[in-house]
Amino acid sequence: MQRWRGLEDIPQDWGRSVVTIGSYDGVHRGHQLIIGRAVARARELGVPAVVVTFDPHPSEVVRPGSHPPLLAPHHRRAELMADLGVDAVLILPFTTEFSKLSPADFVVKVLVDKLHAKAVVEGPNFRFGHRAAGNVEVLADLGRTYDYEVEVIDLYVSGTAGGGLPFSSTLTRRLIAEGDVAGAHEILGRPHRVEGVVVRGAQRGRELGFPTANVETLPHTAIPADGVYAGWLHAQGEAMPAAISVGTNPQFDGTERTVEAYAIDRVGLDLYGLHVAVDFLAFVRGQAKFDSIDELLVAIGDDVKKSRELVEAADAATAG
């Protein structure tokens, strides 16, 4: 899959294509419907499928300081889109100048002059152009002028997550903030993932017999509520069952919020300086301060036991 950072990266001989545009943070199951349809339409027409997205998130430019917690960094979104069959991802730098393009100018500059769109696939609430003045009706009207068709896909899947609310990135962020990683899993179609580089912490876990990978997360990452979770630590091409702690470490009067993963039953791991990923499978318990180190050790042992059981059950279900 090709990845372009800006309009100037698009090959000059690029032909017709099917395009879908959006932030697509998380590439959740609703997004997958739209992207999947764009890929299917591209195959029908015999042209490539292109996803257009933005960096930074448009809200940060339009309303500075309002950048939402991100469900997935751009490289992760690109991986997920490649798995869906996308041929190219265009990441447009979203600047103040770019935000002032009218809907018509956006269409000409991006869809017509550069991507030579033959078809555009979007959700019903798609908005674009200065002050979000463009919608799918405007997009379709411009398509009649510039020779592309528009297909609108209902992206609103729902399930048990969020009490039956339609799946969305906003709902996913809320559930993650509440610690409902199982609900987020249902919306995303996979566990929520947090990435970053392993850095040296206070090394108290090592002293207690449970050495953890202290993950310095990427900016604006959506981090689950404080507590203990079961999941996986991905490092060096391996997915290791893990007990994951999120919080300020109140047992030792900590103030900095951290994400730490203990790779269950693994000895001698040296992950310092490596980029790793942590997948959150299930909430185990909330953050707590115990009366003694002995009580803390009993709790950690219980956390590890529960996490091992939850991950083994999930792995068995996937294998089955």
Coordinates of N, CA, C and O in Angstrom, one line a residue, residues 89-207:
V89 N -3.0 5.6 1.0 CA -3.5 6.5 2.1 C -2.8 7.8 1.9 O -1.6 7.9 1.8
L90 N -3.7 8.9 1.8 CA -3.2 10.2 1.7 C -3.4 11.0 3.0 O -4.6 11.1 3.4
I91 N -2.3 11.3 3.7 CA -2.5 12.1 4.9 C -2.2 13.6 4.6 O -1.1 14.0 4.2
L92 N -3.3 14.4 4.7 CA -3.2 15.8 4.3 C -2.8 16.6 5.6 O -3.5 16.5 6.6
P93 N -1.8 17.4 5.5 CA -1.5 18.3 6.7 C -2.6 19.3 6.8 O -2.9 20.0 5.9
F94 N -3.3 19.3 7.9 CA -4.5 20.1 8.1 C -4.0 21.4 8.8 O -3.7 21.5 10.0
T95 N -3.9 22.5 7.9 CA -3.4 23.8 8.4 C -4.6 24.8 8.4 O -5.7 24.5 7.9
T96 N -4.3 25.9 9.0 CA -5.3 27.0 9.0 C -5.7 27.4 7.6 O -6.9 27.6 7.2
E97 N -4.7 27.5 6.7 CA -4.9 27.8 5.3 C -5.8 26.7 4.6 O -6.8 27.0 3.9
F98 N -5.5 25.5 4.9 CA -6.2 24.4 4.3 C -7.7 24.4 4.8 O -8.6 24.1 4.0
S99 N -7.9 24.7 6.1 CA -9.2 24.7 6.6 C -10.1 25.8 6.0 O -11.4 25.7 6.1
K100 N -9.5 26.8 5.3 CA -10.3 27.8 4.7 C -10.7 27.5 3.3 O -11.4 28.4 2.6
L101 N -10.4 26.4 2.7 CA -10.8 26.0 1.4 C -12.3 25.8 1.4 O -12.9 25.1 2.2
S102 N -12.9 26.4 0.4 CA -14.4 26.1 0.2 C -14.6 24.7 -0.2 O -13.7 24.0 -0.7
P103 N -15.8 24.2 -0.1 CA -16.1 22.8 -0.5 C -15.7 22.6 -2.0 O -15.1 21.6 -2.3
A104 N -16.0 23.5 -2.8 CA -15.7 23.4 -4.3 C -14.2 23.4 -4.5 O -13.7 22.6 -5.3
D105 N -13.5 24.3 -3.8 CA -12.0 24.3 -3.9 C -11.4 23.0 -3.4 O -10.4 22.5 -4.0
F106 N -11.9 22.5 -2.3 CA -11.4 21.2 -1.8 C -11.6 20.1 -2.8 O -10.6 19.3 -3.1
V107 N -12.7 20.0 -3.4 CA -13.0 19.0 -4.4 C -12.1 19.1 -5.6 O -11.5 18.1 -6.0
V108 N -11.9 20.3 -6.1 CA -11.0 20.5 -7.2 C -9.6 20.2 -6.9 O -8.9 19.5 -7.6
K109 N -9.1 20.7 -5.8 CA -7.7 20.6 -5.4 C -7.3 19.2 -5.1 O -6.2 18.7 -5.4
V110 N -8.2 18.5 -4.4 CA -7.9 17.1 -3.9 C -8.4 16.0 -4.8 O -7.7 15.2 -5.3
L111 N -9.8 16.0 -4.9 CA -10.4 14.9 -5.6 C -10.3 14.9 -7.2 O -10.1 13.9 -7.8
V112 N -10.3 16.1 -7.7 CA -10.2 16.2 -9.2 C -8.8 16.3 -9.7 O -8.4 15.5 -10.5
D113 N -8.1 17.3 -9.3 CA -6.8 17.6 -9.9 C -5.7 16.5 -9.5 O -4.8 16.2 -10.3
K114 N -5.8 16.0 -8.3 CA -4.8 15.1 -7.8 C -5.2 13.6 -7.8 O -4.4 12.7 -8.3
L115 N -6.4 13.3 -7.3 CA -6.8 11.9 -7.2 C -7.6 11.4 -8.4 O -7.9 10.2 -8.5
H116 N -8.1 12.3 -9.2 CA -8.9 12.0 -10.4 C -10.0 11.0 -10.0 O -10.2 9.9 -10.6
A117 N -10.8 11.4 -9.0 CA -11.8 10.5 -8.5 C -12.9 10.1 -9.5 O -13.4 10.9 -10.2
K118 N -13.1 8.8 -9.5 CA -14.2 8.3 -10.4 C -15.4 8.0 -9.5 O -16.6 8.1 -10.0
A119 N -15.2 7.8 -8.2 CA -16.3 7.6 -7.3 C -15.8 8.0 -5.9 O -14.6 7.9 -5.6
V120 N -16.7 8.5 -5.1 CA -16.4 8.9 -3.7 C -17.4 8.2 -2.8 O -18.6 8.3 -3.1
V121 N -17.0 7.5 -1.7 CA -17.8 6.8 -0.8 C -17.7 7.5 0.6 O -16.6 7.6 1.1
E122 N -18.9 7.8 1.2 CA -18.9 8.5 2.4 C -20.0 8.1 3.3 O -21.0 7.5 2.8
G123 N -20.0 8.4 4.6 CA -21.1 8.2 5.5 C -22.1 9.4 5.4 O -21.7 10.4 4.8
P124 N -23.3 9.2 5.9 CA -24.3 10.2 5.7 C -24.0 11.6 6.4 O -24.5 12.6 5.9
N125 N -23.2 11.7 7.4 CA -22.9 12.9 8.1 C -21.6 13.5 7.7 O -21.1 14.4 8.4
F126 N -21.0 13.1 6.6 CA -19.7 13.6 6.1 C -19.8 15.1 5.8 O -20.8 15.6 5.2
R127 N -18.9 15.9 6.4 CA -18.8 17.4 6.2 C -17.4 17.7 5.7 O -16.4 17.1 6.2
F128 N -17.3 18.7 4.9 CA -16.0 19.1 4.4 C -16.0 20.6 4.0 O -17.1 21.2 3.8
G129 N -14.8 21.1 3.8 CA -14.7 22.5 3.4 C -14.8 23.5 4.5 O -15.0 23.1 5.7
H130 N -14.6 24.8 4.2 CA -14.5 25.9 5.3 C -15.8 25.9 6.1 O -16.9 25.8 5.5
R131 N -15.6 25.9 7.4 CA -16.7 25.8 8.3 C -17.7 24.6 8.1 O -18.9 24.7 8.4
A132 N -17.1 23.5 7.6 CA -17.9 22.3 7.3 C -19.1 22.6 6.5 O -20.2 22.0 6.7
A133 N -19.0 23.5 5.5 CA -20.1 23.9 4.7 C -20.6 22.8 3.8 O -21.7 22.8 3.3
G134 N -19.7 21.9 3.4 CA -20.0 20.9 2.4 C -20.6 19.6 3.1 O -20.1 19.3 4.2
N135 N -21.6 19.0 2.5 CA -22.1 17.7 2.9 C -22.2 16.8 1.8 O -21.7 17.1 0.7
V136 N -22.9 15.6 1.9 CA -22.9 14.7 0.8 C -23.7 15.2 -0.3 O -23.4 14.8 -1.5
E137 N -24.7 16.0 -0.1 CA -25.5 16.6 -1.2 C -24.6 17.5 -2.0 O -24.6 17.5 -3.3
V138 N -23.8 18.4 -1.4 CA -22.9 19.3 -2.1 C -21.9 18.4 -2.8 O -21.5 18.7 -4.0
L139 N -21.3 17.4 -2.2 CA -20.4 16.5 -2.8 C -20.9 15.9 -4.1 O -20.2 15.9 -5.1
A140 N -22.2 15.5 -4.0 CA -22.8 14.8 -5.2 C -23.1 15.9 -6.3 O -22.9 15.6 -7.5
D141 N -23.5 17.1 -5.9 CA -23.7 18.2 -6.9 C -22.4 18.5 -7.7 O -22.4 18.6 -8.9
L142 N -21.3 18.6 -6.9 CA -20.0 18.8 -7.5 C -19.6 17.7 -8.4 O -18.9 17.8 -9.4
G143 N -20.0 16.5 -8.0 CA -19.6 15.3 -8.8 C -20.3 15.3 -10.2 O -19.7 14.8 -11.2
R144 N -21.4 15.9 -10.3 CA -22.1 16.0 -11.6 C -21.3 16.9 -12.5 O -21.3 16.8 -13.8
T145 N -20.6 17.9 -11.9 CA -19.8 18.8 -12.7 C -18.4 18.2 -13.0 O -17.9 18.4 -14.2
Y146 N -17.9 17.5 -12.1 CA -16.5 17.0 -12.2 C -16.4 15.5 -12.5 O -15.3 14.9 -12.4
D147 N -17.5 14.9 -12.9 CA -17.4 13.5 -13.4 C -17.0 12.5 -12.4 O -16.1 11.7 -12.6
Y148 N -17.6 12.5 -11.2 CA -17.4 11.4 -10.3 C -18.8 11.1 -9.6 O -19.6 12.0 -9.5
E149 N -19.0 9.9 -9.3 CA -20.2 9.5 -8.6 C -20.0 9.5 -7.1 O -18.9 9.4 -6.6
V150 N -21.1 9.6 -6.3 CA -21.1 9.6 -4.9 C -22.0 8.5 -4.3 O -23.1 8.4 -4.8
E151 N -21.4 7.7 -3.4 CA -22.2 6.7 -2.8 C -22.2 6.9 -1.3 O -21.1 7.1 -0.7
V152 N -23.3 6.9 -0.7 CA -23.4 7.2 0.8 C -23.8 5.9 1.5 O -24.7 5.2 1.2
I153 N -22.9 5.5 2.5 CA -23.1 4.2 3.2 C -23.5 4.5 4.6 O -22.8 5.4 5.3
D154 N -24.5 3.8 5.1 CA -24.8 4.0 6.5 C -23.8 3.3 7.4 O -23.7 2.0 7.4
L155 N -23.0 4.1 8.2 CA -22.0 3.5 9.0 C -22.4 3.1 10.4 O -21.6 2.7 11.2
Y156 N -23.7 3.4 10.7 CA -24.1 3.3 12.1 C -24.5 1.8 12.5 O -25.7 1.4 12.4
V157 N -23.5 1.1 12.9 CA -23.7 -0.2 13.5 C -24.0 0.0 15.0 O -23.5 1.0 15.6
S158 N -24.7 -0.9 15.6 CA -24.8 -0.8 17.1 C -24.8 -2.2 17.7 O -25.0 -3.2 16.9
G159 N -24.6 -2.3 19.0 CA -24.5 -3.5 19.7 C -24.8 -3.3 21.1 O -25.5 -2.4 21.5
T160 N -24.2 -4.1 22.0 CA -24.4 -3.9 23.4 C -23.5 -2.7 24.0 O -23.9 -2.2 25.0
A161 N -22.4 -2.4 23.3 CA -21.5 -1.4 23.8 C -22.3 0.0 23.9 O -23.0 0.4 23.0
G162 N -22.0 0.7 25.0 CA -22.6 2.0 25.2 C -24.1 1.9 25.4 O -24.8 2.9 25.1
G163 N -24.7 0.8 25.8 CA -26.1 0.7 26.0 C -26.9 0.7 24.7 O -28.0 1.1 24.6
G164 N -26.2 0.3 23.6 CA -26.9 0.2 22.3 C -26.8 1.4 21.4 O -27.4 1.5 20.4
L165 N -26.0 2.4 21.8 CA -25.7 3.6 21.0 C -25.0 3.2 19.7 O -24.3 2.3 19.7
P166 N -25.2 4.0 18.7 CA -24.5 3.7 17.4 C -23.0 3.8 17.6 O -22.5 4.7 18.4
F167 N -22.3 2.9 17.0 CA -20.8 2.9 17.2 C -20.2 4.2 16.6 O -20.6 4.6 15.5
S168 N -19.3 4.7 17.3 CA -18.6 5.9 16.8 C -17.3 6.1 17.5 O -17.1 5.5 18.6
S169 N -16.4 6.9 17.0 CA -15.1 7.2 17.7 C -15.4 7.9 19.0 O -14.7 7.6 20.0
T170 N -16.3 8.8 19.0 CA -16.7 9.5 20.3 C -17.1 8.5 21.3 O -16.7 8.6 22.5
L171 N -18.0 7.6 21.0 CA -18.4 6.6 22.0 C -17.3 5.7 22.4 O -17.1 5.4 23.6
T172 N -16.4 5.4 21.5 CA -15.3 4.5 21.8 C -14.4 5.2 22.8 O -13.9 4.6 23.8
R173 N -14.1 6.5 22.6 CA -13.2 7.3 23.5 C -13.9 7.3 24.9 O -13.2 7.2 25.9
R174 N -15.2 7.5 24.9 CA -15.9 7.6 26.2 C -15.7 6.3 27.0 O -15.4 6.3 28.2
L175 N -16.0 5.2 26.3 CA -15.9 3.9 27.0 C -14.5 3.6 27.5 O -14.3 3.1 28.6
I176 N -13.5 4.0 26.7 CA -12.1 3.8 27.1 C -11.8 4.6 28.3 O -11.2 4.1 29.3
A177 N -12.2 5.9 28.3 CA -12.0 6.7 29.5 C -12.7 6.2 30.7 O -12.2 6.5 31.9
E178 N -13.8 5.4 30.6 CA -14.5 4.8 31.7 C -13.9 3.5 32.1 O -14.4 2.9 33.1
G179 N -13.0 3.0 31.3 CA -12.4 1.7 31.6 C -13.1 0.5 31.0 O -12.8 -0.7 31.2
D180 N -14.1 0.8 30.2 CA -14.9 -0.3 29.5 C -14.2 -0.7 28.2 O -14.6 -0.4 27.1
V181 N -13.1 -1.4 28.4 CA -12.3 -1.8 27.2 C -13.0 -2.9 26.4 O -12.8 -3.1 25.2
A182 N -13.9 -3.7 27.1 CA -14.6 -4.7 26.4 C -15.6 -4.1 25.5 O -15.8 -4.5 24.3
G183 N -16.3 -3.0 25.9 CA -17.2 -2.2 25.0 C -16.4 -1.6 23.8 O -16.9 -1.7 22.7
A184 N -15.2 -1.1 24.1 CA -14.4 -0.5 23.0 C -14.0 -1.6 22.0 O -14.0 -1.4 20.8
H185 N -13.7 -2.8 22.6 CA -13.4 -3.9 21.7 C -14.5 -4.3 20.7 O -14.3 -4.5 19.5
E186 N -15.7 -4.2 21.3 CA -16.9 -4.5 20.4 C -17.0 -3.5 19.2 O -17.3 -3.9 18.1
I187 N -16.8 -2.3 19.5 CA -16.9 -1.2 18.5 C -15.7 -1.3 17.5 O -16.0 -1.2 16.3
L188 N -14.5 -1.5 18.0 CA -13.4 -1.5 17.1 C -13.2 -2.8 16.4 O -12.6 -2.9 15.3
G189 N -13.8 -3.9 16.9 CA -13.6 -5.2 16.3 C -12.3 -5.8 16.7 O -11.9 -6.9 16.1
R190 N -11.6 -5.3 17.7 CA -10.3 -5.7 18.1 C -10.0 -5.0 19.4 O -10.7 -4.0 19.7
P191 N -9.1 -5.5 20.2 CA -8.8 -4.7 21.5 C -8.2 -3.3 21.2 O -7.5 -3.1 20.2
H192 N -8.5 -2.4 22.1 CA -7.9 -1.1 22.0 C -6.4 -1.2 22.3 O -6.0 -1.9 23.2
R193 N -5.6 -0.5 21.5 CA -4.2 -0.6 21.6 C -3.5 0.8 21.9 O -3.9 1.8 21.4
V194 N -2.5 0.7 22.8 CA -1.7 1.9 23.2 C -0.3 1.5 22.8 O 0.2 0.4 23.1
E195 N 0.4 2.5 22.2 CA 1.8 2.3 21.8 C 2.7 3.3 22.4 O 2.3 4.3 22.8
G196 N 4.0 2.9 22.3 CA 5.0 3.8 22.8 C 6.3 3.1 23.0 O 6.5 1.9 22.8
V197 N 7.3 3.9 23.5 CA 8.7 3.4 23.8 C 8.8 3.0 25.2 O 8.3 3.7 26.1
V198 N 9.4 1.9 25.5 CA 9.7 1.4 26.9 C 10.8 2.3 27.5 O 11.9 2.3 27.0
V199 N 10.4 2.9 28.6 CA 11.4 3.8 29.3 C 11.6 3.3 30.7 O 10.9 2.5 31.3
R200 N 12.7 3.7 31.4 CA 13.0 3.3 32.7 C 12.1 4.1 33.7 O 11.9 5.3 33.6
G201 N 11.4 3.3 34.6 CA 10.6 3.9 35.6 C 11.3 3.8 37.0 O 12.5 3.7 37.1
A202 N 10.5 3.7 38.0 CA 11.1 3.6 39.4 C 11.6 2.2 39.7 O 12.2 2.0 40.7
Q203 N 11.2 1.3 38.8 CA 11.6 -0.1 38.9 C 11.1 -0.8 40.2 O 11.7 -1.8 40.6
R204 N 10.0 -0.3 40.7 CA 9.4 -1.0 41.9 C 8.9 -2.3 41.5 O 8.9 -3.2 42.3
G205 N 8.3 -2.5 40.3 CA 7.8 -3.8 39.9 C 8.9 -4.8 39.9 O 8.6 -6.0 40.4
R206 N 10.0 -4.5 39.4 CA 11.2 -5.4 39.4 C 11.5 -5.8 40.9 O 11.8 -7.0 41.2
E207 N 11.5 -4.8 41.8 CA 11.9 -5.1 43.2 C 10.8 -6.0 43.8 O 11.1 -6.8 44.7

